Tab-separated table of C-alpha atoms in Angstrom:
chain	number	residue	atom	x	y	z
A	1	MET	CA	163.141	87.524	147.134
A	2	VAL	CA	163.008	84.006	145.637
A	3	GLU	CA	164.885	81.372	147.641
A	4	LEU	CA	167.583	79.802	145.486
A	5	SER	CA	167.855	76.064	145.006
A	6	LYS	CA	171.204	74.813	146.351
A	7	SER	CA	170.904	71.021	146.578
A	8	ARG	CA	173.197	70.172	143.658
A	9	SER	CA	175.917	72.632	144.733
A	10	ARG	CA	175.641	71.324	148.307
A	11	ALA	CA	176.152	67.733	147.117
A	12	LEU	CA	179.103	68.730	144.931
A	13	GLN	CA	180.724	70.536	147.875
A	14	LYS	CA	180.384	67.464	150.089
A	15	ARG	CA	181.956	65.313	147.381
A	16	ALA	CA	184.778	67.856	146.920
A	17	GLU	CA	185.566	67.748	150.644
A	18	THR	CA	186.430	64.067	150.281
A	19	MET	CA	189.144	64.923	147.746
A	20	PHE	CA	190.417	68.489	148.231
A	21	PRO	CA	191.571	70.269	151.414
A	22	GLY	CA	188.538	72.288	152.485
A	23	GLY	CA	186.791	71.082	149.353
A	24	VAL	CA	188.548	73.656	147.166
A	25	ASN	CA	191.597	74.159	144.988
A	26	SER	CA	192.038	77.807	146.008
A	27	PRO	CA	191.188	78.879	149.592
A	28	VAL	CA	188.941	81.901	149.003
A	29	ARG	CA	186.461	79.709	147.102
A	30	ALA	CA	185.478	78.058	150.393
A	31	PHE	CA	183.500	81.172	151.502
A	32	ARG	CA	185.027	80.901	154.997
A	33	ALA	CA	185.273	84.716	155.237
A	34	VAL	CA	181.645	85.410	154.324
A	35	GLY	CA	179.774	82.318	155.413
A	36	GLY	CA	177.088	80.582	153.474
A	37	GLU	CA	177.426	77.839	150.889
A	38	PRO	CA	179.580	78.353	147.793
A	39	PRO	CA	177.687	77.675	144.568
A	40	PHE	CA	179.341	75.364	142.052
A	41	VAL	CA	179.573	77.009	138.641
A	42	ALA	CA	178.288	75.041	135.675
A	43	ARG	CA	178.789	77.646	132.966
A	44	ALA	CA	179.061	81.377	132.316
A	45	GLU	CA	178.044	83.767	129.585
A	46	GLY	CA	178.528	87.507	129.266
A	47	ALA	CA	178.029	89.116	132.680
A	48	TYR	CA	176.465	86.028	134.269
A	49	LEU	CA	177.434	82.870	136.138
A	50	PHE	CA	175.091	79.854	136.206
A	51	ASP	CA	175.441	77.345	139.017
A	52	ALA	CA	174.852	73.595	139.131
A	53	ASP	CA	171.290	74.190	140.389
A	54	GLY	CA	170.403	76.470	137.478
A	55	ASN	CA	170.581	79.748	139.423
A	56	ARG	CA	171.865	82.827	137.582
A	57	TYR	CA	174.115	85.485	139.135
A	58	ILE	CA	175.519	88.807	137.951
A	59	ASP	CA	179.290	88.255	138.167
A	60	TYR	CA	181.453	90.923	139.831
A	61	PHE	CA	184.729	89.075	140.064
A	62	GLY	CA	185.119	87.852	136.480
A	63	SER	CA	187.448	84.936	137.271
A	64	TRP	CA	189.311	87.453	139.486
A	65	GLY	CA	189.891	89.888	136.643
A	66	PRO	CA	190.508	88.244	133.264
A	67	MET	CA	186.951	88.383	131.900
A	68	ILE	CA	187.097	92.025	130.857
A	69	LEU	CA	185.225	91.249	127.617
A	70	GLY	CA	182.685	88.983	129.313
A	71	HIS	CA	182.458	85.225	129.729
A	72	ALA	CA	182.580	83.049	126.615
A	73	PHE	CA	183.319	86.077	124.420
A	74	PRO	CA	182.840	84.610	120.920
A	75	PRO	CA	186.149	85.756	119.323
A	76	VAL	CA	188.080	84.292	122.277
A	77	VAL	CA	186.147	81.012	122.186
A	78	GLU	CA	186.725	80.705	118.454
A	79	ALA	CA	190.439	81.432	118.817
A	80	ILE	CA	190.827	78.720	121.480
A	81	GLN	CA	188.875	76.191	119.426
A	82	LYS	CA	190.958	76.889	116.340
A	83	ALA	CA	194.228	76.566	118.257
A	84	ALA	CA	193.099	73.350	119.976
A	85	ARG	CA	192.573	71.663	116.619
A	86	ASP	CA	196.336	71.885	116.089
A	87	SER	CA	197.103	70.422	119.571
A	88	ALA	CA	196.846	71.779	123.096
A	89	SER	CA	200.600	71.918	123.683
A	90	PHE	CA	203.885	71.507	121.836
A	91	GLY	CA	206.649	72.281	124.316
A	92	ALA	CA	208.345	74.168	121.485
A	93	SER	CA	208.340	77.713	120.127
A	94	THR	CA	205.400	79.006	118.093
A	95	ALA	CA	204.715	82.133	116.082
A	96	ALA	CA	201.792	82.950	118.385
A	97	GLU	CA	204.215	83.693	121.232
A	98	GLY	CA	205.839	86.428	119.181
A	99	ASP	CA	202.492	87.737	117.990
A	100	LEU	CA	201.204	88.204	121.543
A	101	ALA	CA	204.528	89.603	122.729
A	102	GLU	CA	204.397	92.260	119.993
A	103	LEU	CA	200.918	93.265	121.107
A	104	VAL	CA	201.921	93.473	124.771
A	105	MET	CA	205.089	95.435	124.064
A	106	ALA	CA	203.167	97.874	121.855
A	107	CYS	CA	200.958	98.675	124.854
A	108	TYR	CA	203.825	98.658	127.396
A	109	PRO	CA	206.817	100.738	126.208
A	110	ALA	CA	208.608	99.875	129.470
A	111	ILE	CA	208.891	96.266	128.297
A	112	GLU	CA	211.832	95.853	125.924
A	113	ARG	CA	212.021	92.078	126.350
A	114	LEU	CA	209.618	89.666	128.022
A	115	ARG	CA	209.122	86.028	128.888
A	116	PHE	CA	205.844	84.154	129.141
A	117	VAL	CA	205.092	81.932	132.121
A	118	SER	CA	201.942	80.133	133.271
A	119	SER	CA	200.836	82.251	136.255
A	120	GLY	CA	201.241	85.548	138.043
A	121	THR	CA	203.043	83.750	140.852
A	122	GLU	CA	205.702	82.552	138.393
A	123	ALA	CA	205.990	86.038	136.914
A	124	THR	CA	206.690	87.824	140.202
A	125	MET	CA	208.942	85.057	141.519
A	126	SER	CA	211.029	85.187	138.346
A	127	ALA	CA	211.206	88.993	138.251
A	128	ILE	CA	212.590	89.009	141.789
A	129	ARG	CA	215.187	86.404	140.835
A	130	VAL	CA	216.336	88.656	138.005
A	131	ALA	CA	216.462	91.656	140.355
A	132	ARG	CA	218.621	89.796	142.855
A	133	ALA	CA	220.973	88.652	140.126
A	134	ALA	CA	221.244	92.139	138.643
A	135	THR	CA	221.985	93.863	141.948
A	136	GLY	CA	223.828	91.151	143.851
A	137	ARG	CA	221.517	91.885	146.805
A	138	LYS	CA	219.104	89.657	148.714
A	139	ARG	CA	216.438	91.751	150.431
A	140	ILE	CA	213.084	92.663	148.899
A	141	VAL	CA	210.648	95.392	149.937
A	142	LYS	CA	206.940	94.638	149.532
A	143	PHE	CA	203.883	96.312	151.006
A	144	GLU	CA	201.379	95.084	153.564
A	145	GLY	CA	198.263	93.789	151.872
A	146	CYS	CA	199.861	93.478	148.441
A	147	TYR	CA	199.684	89.948	147.071
A	148	HIS	CA	202.275	88.826	144.543
A	149	GLY	CA	201.554	85.123	144.396
A	150	HIS	CA	202.318	82.350	146.833
A	151	SER	CA	206.084	81.927	146.476
A	152	ASP	CA	207.815	81.710	149.858
A	153	GLY	CA	209.345	85.163	150.131
A	154	LEU	CA	206.191	86.996	149.093
A	155	LEU	CA	203.735	85.551	151.623
A	156	VAL	CA	204.899	87.938	154.344
A	157	LYS	CA	201.905	90.144	155.248
A	158	ALA	CA	200.336	89.373	151.903
A	159	GLY	CA	196.815	90.351	150.973
A	160	SER	CA	194.250	88.291	149.065
A	161	GLY	CA	193.335	84.941	150.601
A	162	VAL	CA	196.013	85.334	153.261
A	163	ALA	CA	194.261	88.449	154.572
A	164	THR	CA	190.858	86.857	154.039
A	165	LEU	CA	191.747	83.922	156.281
A	166	GLY	CA	193.478	86.103	158.880
A	167	ILE	CA	196.864	84.445	158.364
A	168	PRO	CA	199.914	86.738	158.905
A	169	GLY	CA	202.067	84.714	156.532
A	170	SER	CA	202.226	80.992	155.854
A	171	ALA	CA	203.457	77.940	157.679
A	172	GLY	CA	206.185	76.154	155.776
A	173	VAL	CA	208.104	79.322	154.877
A	174	PRO	CA	211.607	79.109	156.419
A	175	GLU	CA	212.406	82.006	158.740
A	176	GLY	CA	215.579	82.754	156.814
A	177	ILE	CA	213.582	83.363	153.634
A	178	ALA	CA	210.900	85.415	155.379
A	179	GLN	CA	213.562	87.662	156.937
A	180	LEU	CA	214.722	88.727	153.473
A	181	THR	CA	211.354	90.386	152.843
A	182	LEU	CA	210.642	93.786	154.400
A	183	ALA	CA	206.870	94.383	154.550
A	184	LEU	CA	206.062	98.099	154.794
A	185	PRO	CA	202.822	100.099	154.909
A	186	TYR	CA	201.514	101.049	151.470
A	187	ASN	CA	201.350	104.758	150.567
A	188	ASP	CA	204.087	105.622	153.105
A	189	LEU	CA	207.259	106.894	151.393
A	190	GLY	CA	208.858	107.662	154.749
A	191	ALA	CA	208.784	103.969	155.665
A	192	VAL	CA	210.614	103.137	152.449
A	193	GLU	CA	213.253	105.774	153.128
A	194	GLU	CA	213.780	104.319	156.603
A	195	ALA	CA	214.129	100.796	155.180
A	196	PHE	CA	216.855	101.895	152.765
A	197	ALA	CA	218.626	103.714	155.583
A	198	ALA	CA	218.450	100.657	157.843
A	199	HIS	CA	219.637	98.266	155.123
A	200	PRO	CA	222.102	100.166	152.926
A	201	ASP	CA	223.184	98.297	149.793
A	202	GLU	CA	221.058	95.278	150.779
A	203	ILE	CA	217.720	95.860	149.020
A	204	ALA	CA	217.529	94.353	145.536
A	205	ALA	CA	214.052	95.566	144.609
A	206	VAL	CA	210.808	97.161	145.668
A	207	ILE	CA	207.739	95.319	144.360
A	208	LEU	CA	204.194	96.639	144.553
A	209	GLU	CA	200.724	96.554	143.111
A	210	PRO	CA	200.351	100.074	141.643
A	211	VAL	CA	196.711	99.923	142.705
A	212	VAL	CA	196.271	97.442	145.524
A	213	GLY	CA	193.590	94.917	144.672
A	214	ASN	CA	194.266	92.158	147.137
A	215	ALA	CA	193.479	94.076	150.315
A	216	GLY	CA	190.486	95.593	148.630
A	217	CYS	CA	190.999	98.362	146.078
A	218	ILE	CA	193.476	100.947	147.416
A	219	PRO	CA	194.804	103.577	144.976
A	220	PRO	CA	198.195	105.249	145.337
A	221	LEU	CA	198.334	108.698	146.895
A	222	ASN	CA	199.517	111.567	144.704
A	223	GLY	CA	203.280	111.371	144.187
A	224	TYR	CA	203.638	107.941	145.800
A	225	LEU	CA	204.582	105.963	142.687
A	226	GLU	CA	206.921	108.693	141.469
A	227	GLY	CA	208.502	108.774	144.921
A	228	LEU	CA	209.189	105.048	144.832
A	229	ARG	CA	210.817	105.411	141.431
A	230	ALA	CA	213.107	108.140	142.779
A	231	LEU	CA	214.019	106.240	145.944
A	232	THR	CA	214.858	103.001	144.157
A	233	ARG	CA	217.084	104.855	141.706
A	234	GLU	CA	218.799	106.752	144.498
A	235	HIS	CA	219.649	103.540	146.341
A	236	GLY	CA	220.518	101.315	143.390
A	237	ALA	CA	217.486	99.048	143.757
A	238	LEU	CA	215.066	97.970	141.037
A	239	LEU	CA	211.391	98.892	140.898
A	240	ILE	CA	209.043	96.022	140.003
A	241	VAL	CA	205.451	96.981	139.212
A	242	ASP	CA	203.078	94.030	139.528
A	243	GLU	CA	200.328	94.533	136.955
A	244	VAL	CA	198.998	90.987	137.078
A	245	MET	CA	195.644	92.434	138.126
A	246	THR	CA	195.759	95.981	136.727
A	247	GLY	CA	197.388	95.227	133.382
A	248	PHE	CA	194.984	95.999	130.499
A	249	ARG	CA	192.293	96.515	133.164
A	250	LEU	CA	192.803	100.182	134.132
A	251	ALA	CA	193.899	101.240	130.650
A	252	LEU	CA	195.324	99.596	127.551
A	253	GLY	CA	198.756	100.174	129.068
A	254	GLY	CA	197.549	99.402	132.572
A	255	ALA	CA	198.536	101.445	135.606
A	256	LEU	CA	201.754	102.547	133.909
A	257	GLU	CA	199.689	104.408	131.331
A	258	LEU	CA	197.067	105.613	133.802
A	259	TYR	CA	199.625	107.109	136.202
A	260	GLY	CA	202.192	108.198	133.623
A	261	LEU	CA	204.929	105.781	134.707
A	262	GLU	CA	206.618	105.885	131.335
A	263	GLY	CA	209.883	107.248	129.983
A	264	ASP	CA	212.131	108.284	132.883
A	265	LEU	CA	209.497	107.138	135.380
A	266	ALA	CA	209.163	103.640	133.915
A	267	PRO	CA	209.816	100.721	136.279
A	268	ASP	CA	212.691	98.339	135.701
A	269	LEU	CA	210.486	95.251	135.535
A	270	VAL	CA	206.759	94.639	135.034
A	271	THR	CA	204.724	91.515	135.736
A	272	LEU	CA	201.508	90.667	133.920
A	273	GLY	CA	198.837	87.962	134.034
A	274	LYS	CA	195.088	87.349	133.988
A	275	ILE	CA	193.871	89.431	131.006
A	276	ILE	CA	196.895	88.616	128.811
A	277	GLY	CA	195.764	84.982	128.773
A	278	GLY	CA	192.125	85.748	128.033
A	279	GLY	CA	191.071	83.573	130.971
A	280	LEU	CA	193.563	80.755	130.388
A	281	PRO	CA	196.620	80.204	132.631
A	282	CYS	CA	199.204	82.740	131.488
A	283	GLY	CA	201.608	85.265	132.955
A	284	ALA	CA	204.591	87.277	131.793
A	285	PHE	CA	207.417	89.366	133.149
A	286	GLY	CA	209.493	91.836	131.234
A	287	GLY	CA	211.382	95.081	131.286
A	288	LYS	CA	214.703	96.574	130.367
A	289	ARG	CA	216.656	94.574	127.801
A	290	GLN	CA	219.872	94.376	129.837
A	291	LEU	CA	217.954	92.935	132.787
A	292	MET	CA	215.947	90.392	130.807
A	293	GLU	CA	219.047	89.179	128.986
A	294	LEU	CA	220.334	87.893	132.317
A	295	LEU	CA	217.930	84.995	131.747
A	296	ALA	CA	219.115	81.662	130.353
A	297	PRO	CA	220.018	80.846	127.650
A	298	LEU	CA	221.717	84.267	127.347
A	299	GLY	CA	222.644	84.730	130.998
A	300	PRO	CA	223.097	82.964	134.329
A	301	VAL	CA	219.536	83.316	135.712
A	302	TYR	CA	217.645	80.081	135.194
A	303	GLN	CA	213.901	80.081	134.597
A	304	ALA	CA	211.879	77.571	132.607
A	305	GLY	CA	208.374	76.214	132.135
A	306	THR	CA	207.058	73.289	130.106
A	307	LEU	CA	203.771	75.073	129.377
A	308	SER	CA	205.158	78.604	129.047
A	309	GLY	CA	203.711	80.191	125.920
A	310	ASN	CA	201.029	77.505	125.714
A	311	PRO	CA	199.337	77.776	122.297
A	312	LEU	CA	195.786	77.876	123.718
A	313	ALA	CA	196.713	80.661	126.147
A	314	MET	CA	198.490	82.569	123.378
A	315	ALA	CA	195.414	82.286	121.147
A	316	ALA	CA	193.084	83.496	123.904
A	317	GLY	CA	195.474	86.306	124.784
A	318	LEU	CA	195.806	87.425	121.180
A	319	ALA	CA	192.033	87.534	120.762
A	320	THR	CA	191.526	89.428	124.035
A	321	VAL	CA	194.373	91.935	123.898
A	322	GLY	CA	193.886	92.408	120.167
A	323	TYR	CA	190.232	93.291	120.692
A	324	LEU	CA	191.077	95.646	123.556
A	325	LYS	CA	193.680	97.421	121.431
A	326	GLU	CA	191.388	97.744	118.426
A	327	HIS	CA	188.458	99.091	120.453
A	328	ALA	CA	190.251	100.866	123.314
A	329	GLU	CA	188.676	104.258	122.560
A	330	THR	CA	185.199	102.893	123.317
A	331	ILE	CA	185.933	100.071	125.769
A	332	TYR	CA	187.661	101.988	128.562
A	333	PRO	CA	185.192	104.896	128.704
A	334	GLN	CA	182.341	102.374	128.838
A	335	LEU	CA	184.002	100.405	131.638
A	336	GLU	CA	184.520	103.648	133.557
A	337	ALA	CA	180.899	104.742	133.146
A	338	VAL	CA	179.312	101.427	134.100
A	339	SER	CA	181.691	100.891	137.039
A	340	LYS	CA	180.989	104.386	138.338
A	341	ALA	CA	177.235	103.830	138.081
A	342	VAL	CA	177.165	100.536	139.981
A	343	ALA	CA	179.847	101.363	142.570
A	344	GLU	CA	178.388	104.755	143.468
A	345	GLY	CA	174.818	103.501	143.186
A	346	VAL	CA	175.387	100.803	145.805
A	347	ALA	CA	177.314	103.228	148.048
A	348	LYS	CA	174.305	105.586	147.944
A	349	GLU	CA	172.016	102.750	149.022
A	350	ALA	CA	174.321	102.089	151.975
A	351	ASP	CA	174.205	105.752	152.946
A	352	ARG	CA	170.413	105.807	152.628
A	353	ALA	CA	170.183	102.781	154.931
A	354	GLY	CA	172.634	104.249	157.447
A	355	VAL	CA	175.267	101.551	156.832
A	356	PRO	CA	178.816	102.960	156.957
A	357	VAL	CA	180.594	102.184	153.682
A	358	THR	CA	183.706	103.728	152.129
A	359	LEU	CA	184.027	103.352	148.361
A	360	ASN	CA	187.463	103.086	146.731
A	361	ARG	CA	187.435	102.827	142.935
A	362	VAL	CA	189.930	103.072	140.094
A	363	GLY	CA	188.341	102.430	136.712
A	364	SER	CA	186.633	99.048	136.613
A	365	MET	CA	187.976	97.798	139.945
A	366	TRP	CA	186.586	98.881	143.303
A	367	THR	CA	185.748	97.883	146.877
A	368	TRP	CA	182.975	98.783	149.280
A	369	PHE	CA	184.785	98.823	152.631
A	370	PHE	CA	182.383	98.443	155.553
A	371	THR	CA	183.858	101.336	157.496
A	372	SER	CA	183.222	105.069	157.679
A	373	ALA	CA	186.936	105.940	157.611
A	374	PRO	CA	189.129	106.529	154.536
A	375	VAL	CA	191.167	103.508	153.424
A	376	THR	CA	194.677	104.232	152.115
A	377	ASP	CA	196.561	101.177	153.392
A	378	TYR	CA	196.023	97.647	154.641
A	379	ALA	CA	195.908	98.605	158.322
A	380	GLN	CA	192.921	100.854	157.611
A	381	ALA	CA	191.281	98.224	155.390
A	382	ALA	CA	191.626	95.691	158.205
A	383	LEU	CA	189.426	97.888	160.441
A	384	SER	CA	186.453	97.229	158.163
A	385	ASP	CA	183.510	95.296	159.579
A	386	ALA	CA	184.174	91.981	157.837
A	387	ALA	CA	181.183	90.351	159.527
A	388	ALA	CA	178.864	93.010	158.075
A	389	PHE	CA	180.417	92.461	154.663
A	390	GLY	CA	179.777	88.738	155.049
A	391	ARG	CA	176.083	89.358	155.741
A	392	PHE	CA	175.950	91.729	152.769
A	393	HIS	CA	177.650	89.145	150.553
A	394	ARG	CA	175.139	86.443	151.495
A	395	ALA	CA	172.197	88.779	150.926
A	396	MET	CA	173.530	89.851	147.533
A	397	LEU	CA	174.056	86.233	146.503
A	398	GLU	CA	170.447	85.488	147.417
A	399	GLY	CA	169.529	88.495	145.282
A	400	GLY	CA	171.339	87.054	142.272
A	401	VAL	CA	174.569	89.072	142.574
A	402	TRP	CA	177.871	87.245	143.139
A	403	LEU	CA	180.540	89.436	144.729
A	404	PRO	CA	184.096	88.342	145.601
A	405	PRO	CA	183.743	86.316	148.845
A	406	SER	CA	186.015	88.559	150.904
A	407	GLN	CA	186.129	92.132	152.184
A	408	PHE	CA	189.742	92.124	151.011
A	409	GLU	CA	189.240	91.488	147.298
A	410	ALA	CA	188.462	94.008	144.573
A	411	MET	CA	185.318	93.869	142.441
A	412	PHE	CA	185.566	93.742	138.648
A	413	LEU	CA	183.162	94.047	135.782
A	414	GLY	CA	183.459	93.744	132.016
A	415	MET	CA	182.042	94.927	128.735
A	416	ALA	CA	179.048	92.605	129.078
A	417	HIS	CA	177.716	94.523	132.079
A	418	GLY	CA	175.206	97.188	131.162
A	419	GLU	CA	172.231	99.204	132.384
A	420	ALA	CA	170.116	96.182	133.332
A	421	GLU	CA	172.895	94.666	135.433
A	422	VAL	CA	173.511	97.990	137.172
A	423	GLU	CA	169.828	98.438	138.011
A	424	ASN	CA	169.443	94.876	139.288
A	425	THR	CA	172.585	95.164	141.394
A	426	ILE	CA	171.447	98.400	143.020
A	427	TRP	CA	168.016	96.893	143.701
A	428	ALA	CA	169.614	93.826	145.332
A	429	ALA	CA	171.841	96.108	147.417
A	430	ARG	CA	168.847	98.155	148.572
A	431	VAL	CA	167.167	94.997	149.861
A	432	ALA	CA	170.416	93.737	151.411
A	433	PHE	CA	171.102	96.985	153.271
A	434	GLU	CA	167.538	97.133	154.577
A	435	ASN	CA	167.986	93.644	156.017
A	436	LEU	CA	171.371	94.560	157.482
């Protein structure tokens, strides 16, 4: 194994620590959960990241999901360049907003009206505000390990970086706000029934990731999503499905299409992000017309954003979603095949080396949990050997493979990954497991 040069990245990290808390602008980038030194990215192309020292890595987090077509995908780059020539922002309506909305709504029949925002955090925060206004209730049910952005009420037992850093919630969140959020175990319908019984006519909405990605990849058990739809209807609460991560990733219509949550089973509200912006900051929330028309200027629910519907994000989103829609019949089977090959190939190397690993995978998102037990909720995920994952992560990075720097984050790949990347990843894993 060739030792990677790290001097430039090391110098950039030291400089960053003089300006940013922890030297980063998002906590998981600090590598605190896995150890080692975080490389500084200089550029990316296709399936690869290139750091400031000239090292090349196979990328398995893809900007945390958006790069489903690969980095610097030419049609997306061209669309952004063309839009930028007309100005990076207007603060006024453009035709591109409607064009992207039409594409999204064609893929998501559950969305009758939508609004663009600039992040997934804004999308979930705004959807919950609509739910509270529609029901006149205050409480929200979320699930342990599910991450829905960093707004105050959603940081209770959240996944993602919160789980990575071992923080149960967040300082600075008033107790009164935190108490309005009921955090329940994922995949446990009985717990939801008990919550409704304990708080009759108080719960405005249930929000969830249909496939958990921020506590590692955890799929829903059979009947779980349908059960949530039935329970929310029975008790007059709304169902919010957070597809910021899974939207356009698991299928053209996301998890709603994959799990048949359409027609009578459709959620009341859906949140989207990541892929719909083609890698640029973009989110959206939408759903039933009567709910969305509670938003100003039609209704009393205020929500606004200077950069909402930003023309560069709309252009990137149109190029990305448009390409996915046009080539869906070949893209999603290819993503499934390549993801299966690499995820199962690495799991087999772990088994051969006697390292206990449980693989959870749904389409092109997966996690290797360093445990021998099944993982169906956050409590089980938390029993994984995070220290062993950290050693594995460092060894893979030295082998030219960059995994998400946390046991509690899902892996992603894109259309640029192929046979060579799979073979090189499995080889790097074989060496890593032998050293473990």
